PDB file of C-alpha atoms in Angstrom:
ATOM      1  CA  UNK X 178     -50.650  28.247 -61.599  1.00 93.00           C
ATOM      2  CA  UNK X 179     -47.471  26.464 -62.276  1.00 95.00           C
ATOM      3  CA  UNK X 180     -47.434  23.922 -59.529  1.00 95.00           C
ATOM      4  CA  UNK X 181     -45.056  20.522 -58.789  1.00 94.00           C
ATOM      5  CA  UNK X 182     -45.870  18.276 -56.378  1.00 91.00           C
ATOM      6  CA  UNK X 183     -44.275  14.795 -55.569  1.00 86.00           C
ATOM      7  CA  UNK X 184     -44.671  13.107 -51.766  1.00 82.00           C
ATOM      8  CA  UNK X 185     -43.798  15.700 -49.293  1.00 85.00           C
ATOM      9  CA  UNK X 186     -42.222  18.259 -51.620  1.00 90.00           C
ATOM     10  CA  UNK X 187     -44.268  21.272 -53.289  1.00 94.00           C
ATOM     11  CA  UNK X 188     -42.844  23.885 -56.198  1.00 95.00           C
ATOM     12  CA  UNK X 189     -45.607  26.521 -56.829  1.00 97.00           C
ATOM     13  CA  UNK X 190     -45.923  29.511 -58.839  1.00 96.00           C
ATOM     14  CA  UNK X 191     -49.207  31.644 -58.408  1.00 97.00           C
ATOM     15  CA  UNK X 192     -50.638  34.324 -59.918  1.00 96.00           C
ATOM     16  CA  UNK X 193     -50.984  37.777 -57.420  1.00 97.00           C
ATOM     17  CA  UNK X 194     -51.150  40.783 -60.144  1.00 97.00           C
ATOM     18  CA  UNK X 195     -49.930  42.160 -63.708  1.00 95.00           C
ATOM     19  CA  UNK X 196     -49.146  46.018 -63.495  1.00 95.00           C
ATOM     20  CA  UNK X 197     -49.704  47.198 -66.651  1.00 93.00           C
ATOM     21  CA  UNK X 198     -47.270  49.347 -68.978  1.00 90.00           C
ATOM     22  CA  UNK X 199     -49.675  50.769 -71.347  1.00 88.00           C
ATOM     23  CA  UNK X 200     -47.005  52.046 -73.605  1.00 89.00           C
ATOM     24  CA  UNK X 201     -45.123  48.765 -73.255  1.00 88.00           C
ATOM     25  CA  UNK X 202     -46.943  45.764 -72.683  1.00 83.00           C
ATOM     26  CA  UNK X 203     -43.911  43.653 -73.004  1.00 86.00           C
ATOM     27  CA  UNK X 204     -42.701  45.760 -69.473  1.00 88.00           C
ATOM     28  CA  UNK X 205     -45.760  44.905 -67.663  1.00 94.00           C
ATOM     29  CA  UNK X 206     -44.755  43.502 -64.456  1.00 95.00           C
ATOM     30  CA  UNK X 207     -46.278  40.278 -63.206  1.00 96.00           C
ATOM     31  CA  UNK X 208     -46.517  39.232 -59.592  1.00 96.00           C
ATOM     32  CA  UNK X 209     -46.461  35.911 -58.454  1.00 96.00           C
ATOM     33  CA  UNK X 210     -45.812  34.369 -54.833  1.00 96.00           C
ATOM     34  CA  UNK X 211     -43.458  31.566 -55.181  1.00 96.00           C
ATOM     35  CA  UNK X 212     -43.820  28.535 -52.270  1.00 96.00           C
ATOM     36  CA  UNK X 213     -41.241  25.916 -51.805  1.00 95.00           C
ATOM     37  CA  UNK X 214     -42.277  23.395 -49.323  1.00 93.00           C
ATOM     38  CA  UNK X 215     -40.140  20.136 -48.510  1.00 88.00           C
ATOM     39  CA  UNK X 216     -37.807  18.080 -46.379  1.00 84.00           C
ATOM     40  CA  UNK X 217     -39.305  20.452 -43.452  1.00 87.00           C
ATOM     41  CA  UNK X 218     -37.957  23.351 -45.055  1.00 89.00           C
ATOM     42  CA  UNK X 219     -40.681  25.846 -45.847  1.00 90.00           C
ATOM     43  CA  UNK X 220     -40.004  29.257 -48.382  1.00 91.00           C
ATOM     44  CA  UNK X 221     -42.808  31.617 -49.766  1.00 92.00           C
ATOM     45  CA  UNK X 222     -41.724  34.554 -51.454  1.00 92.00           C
ATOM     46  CA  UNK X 223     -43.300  37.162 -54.102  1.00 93.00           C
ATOM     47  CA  UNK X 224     -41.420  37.510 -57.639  1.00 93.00           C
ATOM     48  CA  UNK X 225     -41.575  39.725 -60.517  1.00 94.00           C
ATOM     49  CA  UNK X 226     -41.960  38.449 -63.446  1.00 95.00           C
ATOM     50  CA  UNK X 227     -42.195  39.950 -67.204  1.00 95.00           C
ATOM     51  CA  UNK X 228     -43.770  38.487 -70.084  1.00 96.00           C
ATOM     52  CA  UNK X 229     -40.551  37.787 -71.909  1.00 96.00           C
ATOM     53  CA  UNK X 230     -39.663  35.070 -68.731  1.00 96.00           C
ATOM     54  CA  UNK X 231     -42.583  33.836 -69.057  1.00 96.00           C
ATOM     55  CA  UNK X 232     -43.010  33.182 -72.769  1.00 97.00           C
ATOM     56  CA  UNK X 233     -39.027  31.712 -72.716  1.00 97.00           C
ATOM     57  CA  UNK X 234     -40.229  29.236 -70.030  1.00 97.00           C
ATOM     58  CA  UNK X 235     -42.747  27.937 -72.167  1.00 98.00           C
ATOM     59  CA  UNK X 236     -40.858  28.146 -75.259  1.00 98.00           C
ATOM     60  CA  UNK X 237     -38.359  26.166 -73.181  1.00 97.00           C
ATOM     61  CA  UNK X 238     -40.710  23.483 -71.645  1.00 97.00           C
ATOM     62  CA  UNK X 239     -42.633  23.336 -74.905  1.00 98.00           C
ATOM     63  CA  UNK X 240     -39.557  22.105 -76.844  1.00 97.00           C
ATOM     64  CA  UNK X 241     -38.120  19.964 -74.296  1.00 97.00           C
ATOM     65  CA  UNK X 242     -41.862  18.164 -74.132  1.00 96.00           C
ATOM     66  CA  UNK X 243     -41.726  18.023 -77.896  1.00 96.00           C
ATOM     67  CA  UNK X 244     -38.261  16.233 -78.291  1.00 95.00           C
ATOM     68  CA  UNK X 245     -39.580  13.923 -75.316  1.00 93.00           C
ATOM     69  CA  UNK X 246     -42.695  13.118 -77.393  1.00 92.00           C
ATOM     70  CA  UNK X 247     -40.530  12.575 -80.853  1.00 91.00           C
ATOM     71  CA  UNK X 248     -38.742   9.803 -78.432  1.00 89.00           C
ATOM     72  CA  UNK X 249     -35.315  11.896 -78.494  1.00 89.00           C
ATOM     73  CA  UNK X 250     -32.956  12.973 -75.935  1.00 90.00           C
ATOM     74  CA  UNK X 251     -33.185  16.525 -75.208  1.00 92.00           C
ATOM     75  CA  UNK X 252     -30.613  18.537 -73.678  1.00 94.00           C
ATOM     76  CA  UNK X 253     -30.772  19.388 -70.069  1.00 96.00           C
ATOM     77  CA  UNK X 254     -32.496  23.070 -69.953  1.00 97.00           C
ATOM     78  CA  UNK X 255     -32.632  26.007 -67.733  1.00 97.00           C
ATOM     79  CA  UNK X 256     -34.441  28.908 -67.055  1.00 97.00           C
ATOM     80  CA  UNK X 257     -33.053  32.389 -65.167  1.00 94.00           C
ATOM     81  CA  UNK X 258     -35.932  35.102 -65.096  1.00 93.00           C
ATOM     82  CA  UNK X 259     -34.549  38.678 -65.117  1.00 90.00           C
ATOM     83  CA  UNK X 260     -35.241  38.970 -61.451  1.00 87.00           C
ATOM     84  CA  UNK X 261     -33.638  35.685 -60.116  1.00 83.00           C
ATOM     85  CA  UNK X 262     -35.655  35.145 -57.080  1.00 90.00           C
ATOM     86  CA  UNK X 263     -35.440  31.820 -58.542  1.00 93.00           C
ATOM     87  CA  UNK X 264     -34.277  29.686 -61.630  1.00 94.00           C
ATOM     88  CA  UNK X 265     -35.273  26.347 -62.776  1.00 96.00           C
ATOM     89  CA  UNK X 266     -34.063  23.594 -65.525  1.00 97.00           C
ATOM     90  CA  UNK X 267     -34.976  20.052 -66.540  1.00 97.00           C
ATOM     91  CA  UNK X 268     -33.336  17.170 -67.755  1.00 96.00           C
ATOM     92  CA  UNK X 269     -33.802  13.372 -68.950  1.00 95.00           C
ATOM     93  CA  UNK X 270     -33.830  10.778 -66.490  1.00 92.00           C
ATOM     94  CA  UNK X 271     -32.241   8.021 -68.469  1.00 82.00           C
ATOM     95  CA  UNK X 272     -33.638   4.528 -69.299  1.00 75.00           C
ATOM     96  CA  UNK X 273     -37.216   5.826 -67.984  1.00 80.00           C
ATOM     97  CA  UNK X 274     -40.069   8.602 -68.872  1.00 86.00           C
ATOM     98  CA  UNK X 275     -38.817  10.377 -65.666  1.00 93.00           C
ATOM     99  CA  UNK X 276     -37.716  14.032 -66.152  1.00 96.00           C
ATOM    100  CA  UNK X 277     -35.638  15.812 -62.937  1.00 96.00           C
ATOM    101  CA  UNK X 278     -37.006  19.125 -62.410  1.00 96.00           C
ATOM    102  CA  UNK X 279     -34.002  21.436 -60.467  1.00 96.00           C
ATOM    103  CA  UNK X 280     -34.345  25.014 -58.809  1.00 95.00           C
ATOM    104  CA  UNK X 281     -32.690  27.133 -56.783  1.00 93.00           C
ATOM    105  CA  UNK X 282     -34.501  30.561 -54.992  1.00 93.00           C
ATOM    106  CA  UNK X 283     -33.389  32.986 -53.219  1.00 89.00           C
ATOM    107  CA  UNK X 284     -36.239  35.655 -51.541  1.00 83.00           C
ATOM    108  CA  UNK X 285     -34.563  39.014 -52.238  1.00 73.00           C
ATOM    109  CA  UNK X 286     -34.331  40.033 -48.502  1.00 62.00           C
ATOM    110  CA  UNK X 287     -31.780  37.324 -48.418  1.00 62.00           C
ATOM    111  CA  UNK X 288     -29.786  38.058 -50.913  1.00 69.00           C
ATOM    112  CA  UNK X 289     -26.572  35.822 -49.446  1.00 78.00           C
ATOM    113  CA  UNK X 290     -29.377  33.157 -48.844  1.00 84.00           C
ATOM    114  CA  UNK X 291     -30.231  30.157 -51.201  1.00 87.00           C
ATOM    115  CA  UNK X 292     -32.430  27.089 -51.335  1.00 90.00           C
ATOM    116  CA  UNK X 293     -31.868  23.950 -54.184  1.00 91.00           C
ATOM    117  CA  UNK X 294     -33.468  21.287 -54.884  1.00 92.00           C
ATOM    118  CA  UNK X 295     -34.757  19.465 -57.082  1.00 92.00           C
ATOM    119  CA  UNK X 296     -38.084  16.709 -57.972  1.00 93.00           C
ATOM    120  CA  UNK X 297     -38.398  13.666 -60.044  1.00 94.00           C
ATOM    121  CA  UNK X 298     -41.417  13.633 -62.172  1.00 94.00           C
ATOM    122  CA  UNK X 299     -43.680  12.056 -64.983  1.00 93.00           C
ATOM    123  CA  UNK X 300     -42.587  13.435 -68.289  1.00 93.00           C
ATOM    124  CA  UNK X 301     -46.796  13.574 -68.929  1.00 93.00           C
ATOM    125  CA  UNK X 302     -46.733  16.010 -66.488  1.00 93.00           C
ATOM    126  CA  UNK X 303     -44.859  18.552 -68.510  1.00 96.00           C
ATOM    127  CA  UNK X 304     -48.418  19.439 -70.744  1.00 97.00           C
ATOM    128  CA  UNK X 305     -49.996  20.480 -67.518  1.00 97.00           C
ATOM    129  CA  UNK X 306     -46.816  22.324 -66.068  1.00 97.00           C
ATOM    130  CA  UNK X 307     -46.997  24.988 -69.485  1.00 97.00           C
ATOM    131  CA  UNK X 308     -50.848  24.662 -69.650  1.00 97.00           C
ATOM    132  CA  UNK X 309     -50.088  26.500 -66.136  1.00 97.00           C
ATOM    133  CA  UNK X 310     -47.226  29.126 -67.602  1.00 97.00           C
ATOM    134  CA  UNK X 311     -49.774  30.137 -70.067  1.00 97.00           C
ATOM    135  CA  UNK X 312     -52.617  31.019 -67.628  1.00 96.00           C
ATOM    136  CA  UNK X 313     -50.213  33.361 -65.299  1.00 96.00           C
ATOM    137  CA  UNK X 314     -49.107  34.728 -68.804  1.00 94.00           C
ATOM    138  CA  UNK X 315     -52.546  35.389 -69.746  1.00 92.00           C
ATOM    139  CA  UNK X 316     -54.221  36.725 -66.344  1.00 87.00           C
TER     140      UNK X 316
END
């Protein structure tokens, strides 16, 4: 599970199922339920995922973490699976170890329909935060 939390607001990412391609394991198709909880706004939606979105996100996280840790300055990132129910990015804070964490979603019933926002947190959160991409990767 890929899950922020800070005070009242909530970004999770959950594991449902992976429908396996046995000819192409890089198609399999990965289900998660996405919930977005905050400011008394409330969104819970399924996505499809594929392993390529997942492995960029954590090749994305996992180098932004790593500048972080070498005491640079990374670049502000972002992250658009193939299915955009919803895209992410994350940039520096300056002048603290605070790293902003932005999204937007957008349930695919709604397709005119979108919710941003965005949560400060710990930059020693990040570790946990790809710990979690790797387990719905791996389920």
């Amino acid at each position: 599970m890929f899950e922020i939390k800070n005070e009242d607001t909530l970004f999770r990412l959950s594991f449902i199922e992976r429908i396996e391609e046995p000819e192409e394991p890089q198609e399999d198709v990965i289900m998660c339920w996405l919930e977005i909880n905050g400011c008394s706004i409330s969104l819970q939606c399924q996505c499809e995922l594929i392993p390529y979105d997942l492995v960029s996100l954590k090749k994305i996280m996992t180098d932004f973490y790593q500048s972080l840790s070498a005491n640079k300055r990374p670049e502000p990132v972002s992250f658009s699976p193939r299915m955009s129910t919803f895209t992410c990015g994350f940039n520096v804070i300056g002048g603290s170890d605070a790293v902003g964490f932005s999204f937007t979603a957008s349930p695919q019933i709604y397709e005119s329909w979108k919710l941003t926002g965005g949560i400060i947190i710990d930059q020693s959160y990040l570790p946990a935060l790809i710990n979690g991409i790797e387990s719905i990767l791996t389920n």
